[in-house]
PDB file of C-alpha atoms in Angstrom:
ATOM      1  CA  MET M   9      89.580 120.071 123.938  1.00  0.00           C
ATOM      2  CA  HIS M  10      91.036 117.931 121.146  1.00  0.00           C
ATOM      3  CA  VAL M  11      88.869 115.688 118.935  1.00  0.00           C
ATOM      4  CA  GLU M  12      90.331 112.891 116.826  1.00  0.00           C
ATOM      5  CA  GLN M  13      88.020 111.058 114.440  1.00  0.00           C
ATOM      6  CA  LEU M  14      88.690 107.287 114.657  1.00  0.00           C
ATOM      7  CA  THR M  15      87.069 105.936 111.479  1.00  0.00           C
ATOM      8  CA  CYS M  16      85.433 107.365 108.400  1.00  0.00           C
ATOM      9  CA  SER M  17      81.974 106.300 109.582  1.00  0.00           C
ATOM     10  CA  ILE M  18      81.730 106.411 113.398  1.00  0.00           C
ATOM     11  CA  GLY M  19      83.569 107.330 116.554  1.00  0.00           C
ATOM     12  CA  ALA M  20      85.888 110.069 117.877  1.00  0.00           C
ATOM     13  CA  GLU M  21      88.289 110.273 120.785  1.00  0.00           C
ATOM     14  CA  VAL M  22      88.002 113.434 122.873  1.00  0.00           C
ATOM     15  CA  SER M  23      90.938 114.581 125.043  1.00  0.00           C
ATOM     16  CA  GLY M  24      91.539 117.554 127.349  1.00  0.00           C
ATOM     17  CA  VAL M  25      88.121 117.163 128.975  1.00  0.00           C
ATOM     18  CA  ASN M  26      87.000 116.026 132.415  1.00  0.00           C
ATOM     19  CA  LEU M  27      83.424 114.728 132.595  1.00  0.00           C
ATOM     20  CA  GLY M  28      83.099 115.859 136.189  1.00  0.00           C
ATOM     21  CA  ASP M  29      83.626 119.404 134.874  1.00  0.00           C
ATOM     22  CA  ALA M  30      81.258 118.783 131.969  1.00  0.00           C
ATOM     23  CA  ALA M  31      78.511 117.872 134.444  1.00  0.00           C
ATOM     24  CA  ARG M  32      78.738 121.421 135.848  1.00  0.00           C
ATOM     25  CA  ASP M  33      79.646 123.482 132.763  1.00  0.00           C
ATOM     26  CA  ASP M  34      76.801 124.150 130.333  1.00  0.00           C
ATOM     27  CA  ALA M  35      78.982 125.233 127.419  1.00  0.00           C
ATOM     28  CA  LEU M  36      81.289 122.240 127.775  1.00  0.00           C
ATOM     29  CA  PHE M  37      78.367 119.828 127.985  1.00  0.00           C
ATOM     30  CA  ASP M  38      76.678 121.379 124.926  1.00  0.00           C
ATOM     31  CA  GLU M  39      79.848 120.857 122.894  1.00  0.00           C
ATOM     32  CA  ILE M  40      80.068 117.230 123.955  1.00  0.00           C
ATOM     33  CA  ARG M  41      76.444 116.730 122.980  1.00  0.00           C
ATOM     34  CA  ARG M  42      77.086 118.294 119.554  1.00  0.00           C
ATOM     35  CA  LEU M  43      80.076 115.979 119.058  1.00  0.00           C
ATOM     36  CA  LEU M  44      77.995 112.981 120.024  1.00  0.00           C
ATOM     37  CA  LEU M  45      75.333 113.758 117.425  1.00  0.00           C
ATOM     38  CA  LYS M  46      78.089 114.131 114.808  1.00  0.00           C
ATOM     39  CA  HIS M  47      80.221 111.037 115.648  1.00  0.00           C
ATOM     40  CA  LYS M  48      77.561 108.803 117.384  1.00  0.00           C
ATOM     41  CA  VAL M  49      80.069 107.474 119.938  1.00  0.00           C
ATOM     42  CA  LEU M  50      82.733 109.380 121.855  1.00  0.00           C
ATOM     43  CA  PHE M  51      85.671 107.968 123.725  1.00  0.00           C
ATOM     44  CA  LEU M  52      87.704 109.549 126.554  1.00  0.00           C
ATOM     45  CA  ARG M  53      90.694 108.337 128.529  1.00  0.00           C
ATOM     46  CA  ASP M  54      91.815 109.087 132.101  1.00  0.00           C
ATOM     47  CA  GLN M  55      88.398 109.907 133.534  1.00  0.00           C
ATOM     48  CA  ASP M  56      89.188 109.458 137.235  1.00  0.00           C
ATOM     49  CA  ILE M  57      85.717 110.634 138.286  1.00  0.00           C
ATOM     50  CA  THR M  58      83.472 109.577 141.136  1.00  0.00           C
ATOM     51  CA  ARG M  59      80.301 107.595 140.671  1.00  0.00           C
ATOM     52  CA  ALA M  60      78.363 110.691 141.664  1.00  0.00           C
ATOM     53  CA  GLU M  61      80.085 112.677 138.870  1.00  0.00           C
ATOM     54  CA  HIS M  62      79.440 109.824 136.400  1.00  0.00           C
ATOM     55  CA  VAL M  63      75.727 109.920 137.251  1.00  0.00           C
ATOM     56  CA  ALA M  64      75.615 113.743 137.254  1.00  0.00           C
ATOM     57  CA  PHE M  65      77.139 113.937 133.791  1.00  0.00           C
ATOM     58  CA  ALA M  66      74.822 111.314 132.315  1.00  0.00           C
ATOM     59  CA  ARG M  67      71.803 113.098 133.872  1.00  0.00           C
ATOM     60  CA  ARG M  68      72.627 116.129 131.775  1.00  0.00           C
ATOM     61  CA  PHE M  69      71.217 114.166 128.839  1.00  0.00           C
ATOM     62  CA  GLY M  70      68.074 113.050 130.772  1.00  0.00           C
ATOM     63  CA  GLU M  71      66.813 110.917 133.583  1.00  0.00           C
ATOM     64  CA  LEU M  72      68.484 107.528 134.129  1.00  0.00           C
ATOM     65  CA  GLU M  73      66.948 104.067 134.079  1.00  0.00           C
ATOM     66  CA  ASP M  74      67.664 100.876 135.963  1.00  0.00           C
ATOM     67  CA  HIS M  75      67.925  97.432 134.320  1.00  0.00           C
ATOM     68  CA  PRO M  76      65.547  94.618 135.383  1.00  0.00           C
ATOM     69  CA  VAL M  77      68.213  91.927 135.157  1.00  0.00           C
ATOM     70  CA  ALA M  78      71.621  93.633 135.665  1.00  0.00           C
ATOM     71  CA  GLY M  79      72.239  95.052 139.135  1.00  0.00           C
ATOM     72  CA  SER M  80      72.625  98.759 139.940  1.00  0.00           C
ATOM     73  CA  ASP M  81      74.837 100.470 142.467  1.00  0.00           C
ATOM     74  CA  PRO M  82      72.669 100.787 145.604  1.00  0.00           C
ATOM     75  CA  GLU M  83      73.886 104.335 146.317  1.00  0.00           C
ATOM     76  CA  HIS M  84      73.491 105.548 142.702  1.00  0.00           C
ATOM     77  CA  PRO M  85      70.268 104.352 141.067  1.00  0.00           C
ATOM     78  CA  GLY M  86      70.682 104.141 137.310  1.00  0.00           C
ATOM     79  CA  LEU M  87      74.346 103.214 137.502  1.00  0.00           C
ATOM     80  CA  VAL M  88      74.275  99.607 136.282  1.00  0.00           C
ATOM     81  CA  ARG M  89      77.186  97.388 137.304  1.00  0.00           C
ATOM     82  CA  ILE M  90      78.481  95.074 134.561  1.00  0.00           C
ATOM     83  CA  TYR M  91      80.953  92.998 136.514  1.00  0.00           C
ATOM     84  CA  LYS M  92      82.637  89.919 135.052  1.00  0.00           C
ATOM     85  CA  THR M  93      84.884  87.636 137.098  1.00  0.00           C
ATOM     86  CA  PRO M  94      86.242  84.088 136.656  1.00  0.00           C
ATOM     87  CA  ASP M  95      83.490  82.922 139.024  1.00  0.00           C
ATOM     88  CA  LEU M  96      80.601  84.381 136.993  1.00  0.00           C
ATOM     89  CA  PRO M  97      79.521  82.813 133.707  1.00  0.00           C
ATOM     90  CA  ASN M  98      79.205  84.786 130.509  1.00  0.00           C
ATOM     91  CA  ASP M  99      75.672  86.157 130.199  1.00  0.00           C
ATOM     92  CA  ARG M 100      75.553  85.511 126.403  1.00  0.00           C
ATOM     93  CA  TYR M 101      73.938  88.891 125.624  1.00  0.00           C
ATOM     94  CA  GLU M 102      76.732  91.450 125.629  1.00  0.00           C
ATOM     95  CA  ASN M 103      78.654  89.526 123.012  1.00  0.00           C
ATOM     96  CA  ALA M 104      76.005  89.971 120.373  1.00  0.00           C
ATOM     97  CA  TRP M 105      75.403  93.008 118.266  1.00  0.00           C
ATOM     98  CA  HIS M 106      72.552  94.917 119.887  1.00  0.00           C
ATOM     99  CA  THR M 107      70.987  98.265 120.632  1.00  0.00           C
ATOM    100  CA  ASP M 108      70.382  98.564 124.364  1.00  0.00           C
ATOM    101  CA  ALA M 109      66.898  97.686 125.653  1.00  0.00           C
ATOM    102  CA  THR M 110      64.891  97.914 122.435  1.00  0.00           C
ATOM    103  CA  TRP M 111      62.565  95.505 124.241  1.00  0.00           C
ATOM    104  CA  ARG M 112      61.343  98.630 126.083  1.00  0.00           C
ATOM    105  CA  GLU M 113      58.528 100.668 124.585  1.00  0.00           C
ATOM    106  CA  VAL M 114      60.865 103.620 125.146  1.00  0.00           C
ATOM    107  CA  PRO M 115      64.494 102.413 124.621  1.00  0.00           C
ATOM    108  CA  PRO M 116      67.419 104.428 126.062  1.00  0.00           C
ATOM    109  CA  MET M 117      68.528 107.607 124.336  1.00  0.00           C
ATOM    110  CA  GLY M 118      72.165 106.748 125.089  1.00  0.00           C
ATOM    111  CA  CYS M 119      74.635 105.495 127.622  1.00  0.00           C
ATOM    112  CA  VAL M 120      77.794 106.589 129.467  1.00  0.00           C
ATOM    113  CA  LEU M 121      80.018 103.570 130.170  1.00  0.00           C
ATOM    114  CA  ARG M 122      83.139 103.754 132.345  1.00  0.00           C
ATOM    115  CA  CYS M 123      85.800 101.109 132.792  1.00  0.00           C
ATOM    116  CA  VAL M 124      86.617 100.426 136.449  1.00  0.00           C
ATOM    117  CA  GLU M 125      88.868  97.408 135.879  1.00  0.00           C
ATOM    118  CA  CYS M 126      89.735  95.476 132.730  1.00  0.00           C
ATOM    119  CA  PRO M 127      92.083  92.781 131.429  1.00  0.00           C
ATOM    120  CA  GLN M 128      95.517  93.855 130.145  1.00  0.00           C
ATOM    121  CA  VAL M 129      94.481  92.504 126.744  1.00  0.00           C
ATOM    122  CA  GLY M 130      90.992  91.706 125.434  1.00  0.00           C
ATOM    123  CA  GLY M 131      87.510  92.834 126.346  1.00  0.00           C
ATOM    124  CA  ASP M 132      87.241  95.480 123.630  1.00  0.00           C
ATOM    125  CA  THR M 133      83.852  96.921 122.624  1.00  0.00           C
ATOM    126  CA  MET M 134      82.738  97.607 119.058  1.00  0.00           C
ATOM    127  CA  TRP M 135      80.073 100.054 117.791  1.00  0.00           C
ATOM    128  CA  ALA M 136      78.334 100.316 114.426  1.00  0.00           C
ATOM    129  CA  ASN M 137      76.650 103.210 112.644  1.00  0.00           C
ATOM    130  CA  MET M 138      73.086 102.131 111.850  1.00  0.00           C
ATOM    131  CA  SER M 139      72.274 105.357 110.057  1.00  0.00           C
ATOM    132  CA  LEU M 140      74.970 104.541 107.531  1.00  0.00           C
ATOM    133  CA  ALA M 141      73.776 100.936 107.412  1.00  0.00           C
ATOM    134  CA  TYR M 142      70.341 102.179 106.320  1.00  0.00           C
ATOM    135  CA  GLU M 143      71.760 104.723 103.879  1.00  0.00           C
ATOM    136  CA  MET M 144      73.771 102.008 102.099  1.00  0.00           C
ATOM    137  CA  LEU M 145      70.902  99.555 101.647  1.00  0.00           C
ATOM    138  CA  PRO M 146      69.873  98.854  98.021  1.00  0.00           C
ATOM    139  CA  ALA M 147      66.925 100.975  96.923  1.00  0.00           C
ATOM    140  CA  GLU M 148      64.690  97.952  96.472  1.00  0.00           C
ATOM    141  CA  ILE M 149      65.298  96.862 100.084  1.00  0.00           C
ATOM    142  CA  LYS M 150      64.479 100.390 101.364  1.00  0.00           C
ATOM    143  CA  ALA M 151      61.243 100.192  99.432  1.00  0.00           C
ATOM    144  CA  ARG M 152      60.387  96.759 100.902  1.00  0.00           C
ATOM    145  CA  ILE M 153      60.970  97.794 104.512  1.00  0.00           C
ATOM    146  CA  GLU M 154      59.283 101.196 104.401  1.00  0.00           C
ATOM    147  CA  GLY M 155      56.475 101.075 106.874  1.00  0.00           C
ATOM    148  CA  LEU M 156      57.483  97.654 108.328  1.00  0.00           C
ATOM    149  CA  ARG M 157      57.302  97.181 112.100  1.00  0.00           C
ATOM    150  CA  ALA M 158      58.897  94.522 114.312  1.00  0.00           C
ATOM    151  CA  ARG M 159      58.730  93.036 117.794  1.00  0.00           C
ATOM    152  CA  HIS M 160      61.616  93.245 120.293  1.00  0.00           C
ATOM    153  CA  SER M 161      61.679  90.842 123.247  1.00  0.00           C
ATOM    154  CA  ILE M 162      63.365  90.571 126.623  1.00  0.00           C
ATOM    155  CA  GLU M 163      61.701  87.189 127.141  1.00  0.00           C
ATOM    156  CA  ALA M 164      63.476  85.748 124.067  1.00  0.00           C
ATOM    157  CA  SER M 165      66.859  87.117 125.195  1.00  0.00           C
ATOM    158  CA  PHE M 166      67.493  87.731 128.926  1.00  0.00           C
ATOM    159  CA  GLY M 167      64.511  85.584 129.849  1.00  0.00           C
ATOM    160  CA  ALA M 168      65.497  82.569 127.733  1.00  0.00           C
ATOM    161  CA  ALA M 169      67.850  81.087 130.321  1.00  0.00           C
ATOM    162  CA  MET M 170      65.481  81.627 133.213  1.00  0.00           C
ATOM    163  CA  PRO M 171      63.068  79.067 134.723  1.00  0.00           C
ATOM    164  CA  ILE M 172      59.683  79.347 133.018  1.00  0.00           C
ATOM    165  CA  GLU M 173      57.981  81.064 135.947  1.00  0.00           C
ATOM    166  CA  LYS M 174      60.633  83.815 136.084  1.00  0.00           C
ATOM    167  CA  ARG M 175      60.657  84.141 132.311  1.00  0.00           C
ATOM    168  CA  LEU M 176      56.894  84.607 132.098  1.00  0.00           C
ATOM    169  CA  ALA M 177      56.955  87.100 134.990  1.00  0.00           C
ATOM    170  CA  LEU M 178      59.631  89.074 133.163  1.00  0.00           C
ATOM    171  CA  LYS M 179      57.534  89.147 129.991  1.00  0.00           C
ATOM    172  CA  ALA M 180      54.486  90.260 131.986  1.00  0.00           C
ATOM    173  CA  MET M 181      56.521  93.158 133.349  1.00  0.00           C
ATOM    174  CA  TYR M 182      58.029  94.010 129.957  1.00  0.00           C
ATOM    175  CA  PRO M 183      55.667  92.842 127.123  1.00  0.00           C
ATOM    176  CA  ASP M 184      57.314  92.637 123.728  1.00  0.00           C
ATOM    177  CA  ALA M 185      57.712  96.141 122.292  1.00  0.00           C
ATOM    178  CA  GLU M 186      56.879  97.022 118.706  1.00  0.00           C
ATOM    179  CA  HIS M 187      59.039  99.496 116.797  1.00  0.00           C
ATOM    180  CA  PRO M 188      59.456 100.710 113.211  1.00  0.00           C
ATOM    181  CA  VAL M 189      62.098  98.772 111.278  1.00  0.00           C
ATOM    182  CA  VAL M 190      63.377 102.176 110.084  1.00  0.00           C
ATOM    183  CA  ARG M 191      63.212 104.802 112.804  1.00  0.00           C
ATOM    184  CA  THR M 192      63.877 108.519 112.489  1.00  0.00           C
ATOM    185  CA  HIS M 193      66.489 110.113 114.751  1.00  0.00           C
ATOM    186  CA  PRO M 194      64.604 112.776 116.725  1.00  0.00           C
ATOM    187  CA  GLU M 195      67.437 115.285 116.686  1.00  0.00           C
ATOM    188  CA  THR M 196      69.271 114.788 113.375  1.00  0.00           C
ATOM    189  CA  GLY M 197      66.368 113.560 111.244  1.00  0.00           C
ATOM    190  CA  GLU M 198      68.512 110.665 109.947  1.00  0.00           C
ATOM    191  CA  LYS M 199      66.840 107.361 109.019  1.00  0.00           C
ATOM    192  CA  VAL M 200      68.146 104.476 111.129  1.00  0.00           C
ATOM    193  CA  LEU M 201      67.979 100.682 110.508  1.00  0.00           C
ATOM    194  CA  PHE M 202      66.413  99.652 113.814  1.00  0.00           C
ATOM    195  CA  VAL M 203      66.545  95.857 114.104  1.00  0.00           C
ATOM    196  CA  ASN M 204      69.043  93.921 116.224  1.00  0.00           C
ATOM    197  CA  ALA M 205      69.535  90.827 118.366  1.00  0.00           C
ATOM    198  CA  PHE M 206      66.394  91.619 120.441  1.00  0.00           C
ATOM    199  CA  THR M 207      64.186  91.648 117.306  1.00  0.00           C
ATOM    200  CA  THR M 208      62.089  88.515 116.873  1.00  0.00           C
ATOM    201  CA  HIS M 209      59.752  89.104 113.902  1.00  0.00           C
ATOM    202  CA  PHE M 210      57.935  91.614 111.727  1.00  0.00           C
ATOM    203  CA  THR M 211      54.382  92.368 112.787  1.00  0.00           C
ATOM    204  CA  ASN M 212      52.859  93.654 109.522  1.00  0.00           C
ATOM    205  CA  TYR M 213      54.695  91.697 106.812  1.00  0.00           C
ATOM    206  CA  HIS M 214      51.740  89.518 105.798  1.00  0.00           C
ATOM    207  CA  THR M 215      50.228  91.694 103.056  1.00  0.00           C
ATOM    208  CA  ALA M 216      49.238  90.999  99.478  1.00  0.00           C
ATOM    209  CA  GLN M 217      52.405  92.689  98.262  1.00  0.00           C
ATOM    210  CA  ASN M 218      54.634  90.326 100.242  1.00  0.00           C
ATOM    211  CA  VAL M 219      52.751  87.059 100.505  1.00  0.00           C
ATOM    212  CA  ARG M 220      51.067  85.110  97.727  1.00  0.00           C
ATOM    213  CA  PHE M 221      50.150  82.151  99.916  1.00  0.00           C
ATOM    214  CA  GLY M 222      50.381  81.647 103.676  1.00  0.00           C
ATOM    215  CA  GLN M 223      53.394  79.392 103.092  1.00  0.00           C
ATOM    216  CA  ASP M 224      55.337  82.462 101.891  1.00  0.00           C
ATOM    217  CA  ALA M 225      54.973  84.410 105.129  1.00  0.00           C
ATOM    218  CA  ASN M 226      57.556  82.852 107.451  1.00  0.00           C
ATOM    219  CA  PRO M 227      60.441  82.198 105.040  1.00  0.00           C
ATOM    220  CA  GLY M 228      60.048  85.531 103.300  1.00  0.00           C
ATOM    221  CA  ALA M 229      59.958  87.529 106.517  1.00  0.00           C
ATOM    222  CA  LEU M 230      62.718  85.572 108.228  1.00  0.00           C
ATOM    223  CA  ASP M 231      65.080  85.844 105.283  1.00  0.00           C
ATOM    224  CA  LEU M 232      64.510  89.595 105.094  1.00  0.00           C
ATOM    225  CA  LEU M 233      64.951  90.062 108.833  1.00  0.00           C
ATOM    226  CA  ARG M 234      68.123  87.959 108.830  1.00  0.00           C
ATOM    227  CA  TYR M 235      69.495  90.120 105.965  1.00  0.00           C
ATOM    228  CA  LEU M 236      68.729  93.351 107.797  1.00  0.00           C
ATOM    229  CA  VAL M 237      70.190  92.167 111.078  1.00  0.00           C
ATOM    230  CA  SER M 238      73.381  91.106 109.219  1.00  0.00           C
ATOM    231  CA  GLN M 239      74.147  94.647 108.032  1.00  0.00           C
ATOM    232  CA  VAL M 240      75.760  95.458 111.353  1.00  0.00           C
ATOM    233  CA  TYR M 241      78.512  92.906 110.639  1.00  0.00           C
ATOM    234  CA  ILE M 242      79.951  95.072 107.832  1.00  0.00           C
ATOM    235  CA  PRO M 243      83.371  96.411 109.044  1.00  0.00           C
ATOM    236  CA  GLU M 244      83.071  99.702 107.152  1.00  0.00           C
ATOM    237  CA  TYR M 245      80.255 100.716 109.547  1.00  0.00           C
ATOM    238  CA  GLN M 246      82.258  99.903 112.732  1.00  0.00           C
ATOM    239  CA  VAL M 247      84.733 101.216 115.265  1.00  0.00           C
ATOM    240  CA  ARG M 248      86.575  99.147 117.908  1.00  0.00           C
ATOM    241  CA  TRP M 249      87.704 100.569 121.282  1.00  0.00           C
ATOM    242  CA  ARG M 250      90.373  99.105 123.542  1.00  0.00           C
ATOM    243  CA  TRP M 251      89.542  99.750 127.197  1.00  0.00           C
ATOM    244  CA  LYS M 252      91.877 100.951 129.934  1.00  0.00           C
ATOM    245  CA  LYS M 253      91.029 101.844 133.514  1.00  0.00           C
ATOM    246  CA  ASN M 254      89.020 105.104 133.666  1.00  0.00           C
ATOM    247  CA  SER M 255      88.243 105.086 129.938  1.00  0.00           C
ATOM    248  CA  VAL M 256      84.721 106.187 129.070  1.00  0.00           C
ATOM    249  CA  ALA M 257      82.479 105.653 126.053  1.00  0.00           C
ATOM    250  CA  ILE M 258      79.373 107.809 125.393  1.00  0.00           C
ATOM    251  CA  TRP M 259      77.089 106.568 122.708  1.00  0.00           C
ATOM    252  CA  ASP M 260      73.864 107.501 120.997  1.00  0.00           C
ATOM    253  CA  ASN M 261      71.703 104.382 121.406  1.00  0.00           C
ATOM    254  CA  ARG M 262      69.177 105.634 118.883  1.00  0.00           C
ATOM    255  CA  CYS M 263      71.463 105.139 115.880  1.00  0.00           C
ATOM    256  CA  THR M 264      74.099 102.597 116.885  1.00  0.00           C
ATOM    257  CA  GLN M 265      74.617  99.003 117.884  1.00  0.00           C
ATOM    258  CA  HIS M 266      77.439  97.660 119.983  1.00  0.00           C
ATOM    259  CA  TYR M 267      79.211  94.369 120.776  1.00  0.00           C
ATOM    260  CA  ALA M 268      81.254  93.603 123.875  1.00  0.00           C
ATOM    261  CA  VAL M 269      83.957  91.148 122.836  1.00  0.00           C
ATOM    262  CA  MET M 270      84.281  88.353 125.410  1.00  0.00           C
ATOM    263  CA  ASP M 271      87.789  87.105 124.611  1.00  0.00           C
ATOM    264  CA  TYR M 272      89.254  87.646 128.082  1.00  0.00           C
ATOM    265  CA  PRO M 273      88.156  84.875 130.520  1.00  0.00           C
ATOM    266  CA  PRO M 274      89.250  83.998 133.143  1.00  0.00           C
ATOM    267  CA  CYS M 275      89.985  87.684 133.828  1.00  0.00           C
ATOM    268  CA  VAL M 276      88.131  90.364 135.727  1.00  0.00           C
ATOM    269  CA  ARG M 277      86.316  93.114 133.823  1.00  0.00           C
ATOM    270  CA  ARG M 278      84.241  95.659 135.713  1.00  0.00           C
ATOM    271  CA  MET M 279      82.241  98.325 133.908  1.00  0.00           C
ATOM    272  CA  GLU M 280      79.646 100.844 135.154  1.00  0.00           C
ATOM    273  CA  ARG M 281      76.988 102.161 132.805  1.00  0.00           C
ATOM    274  CA  ALA M 282      74.462 104.957 133.123  1.00  0.00           C
ATOM    275  CA  GLY M 283      71.595 104.470 130.720  1.00  0.00           C
ATOM    276  CA  ILE M 284      69.581 107.573 129.766  1.00  0.00           C
ATOM    277  CA  ILE M 285      65.832 107.369 129.229  1.00  0.00           C
ATOM    278  CA  GLY M 286      64.943 108.115 125.621  1.00  0.00           C
ATOM    279  CA  ASP M 287      61.796 108.600 123.567  1.00  0.00           C
ATOM    280  CA  LYS M 288      59.388 106.358 121.693  1.00  0.00           C
ATOM    281  CA  PRO M 289      60.826 105.471 118.236  1.00  0.00           C
ATOM    282  CA  PHE M 290      58.953 106.800 115.215  1.00  0.00           C
TER     283      PHE M 290
END
């Protein structure tokens, strides 16, 4: 195994490893898990593995989850197919900085994403280190957001383009989740800035310390949320990965955000992702 760090803040490329083998080898899997906690996202090339091996490897981290909007492979539940073709419109959600499924009460622990087919140029994906984003916040901002909580919504994102009946049914199935603005990573103990494109508003901002009059509530909270969400845009927190067929990315969804760059239409881009059930943020 060879490990090459890709940036000073996030990401490493791992070579000399087959994930099909890692699905069966405890020591090899444990080393990959250790590297993931250290680098937050791992990249591998030339992973000519089967869907069954893809699912088996991801299941070493935990049970897999389906997505209520994106379709899964019928023979491999939990393997979500993210297929883009010239005939299908952009879904407007991948090409935004986000942490997967924070609209769930229990968001995914992480994901294993494999490229099946991609454009010759374009279609990169970027990741950002949200532990570092929190660490670098000014002290006065850290003090302001300590104890703050926020809502995350599938209705306001995936549901927004649906007819009202489908949108309301989706919200009934997945009511807006509430999470801490700063979560604690359950394995490393790091503090993580935990707001993203699915975050709609703070739920406990309206206190005497923050609001003098009711008129203060919305502008004050919105400005603060906009500032926090914007931290992911800082290049020093990011890594960018260029896909090739059979490339794989493994990321820790608890402490990262990612952005799929849609600069490739009218090309075909087919990705398959196994999302791993996580734990309730605290």
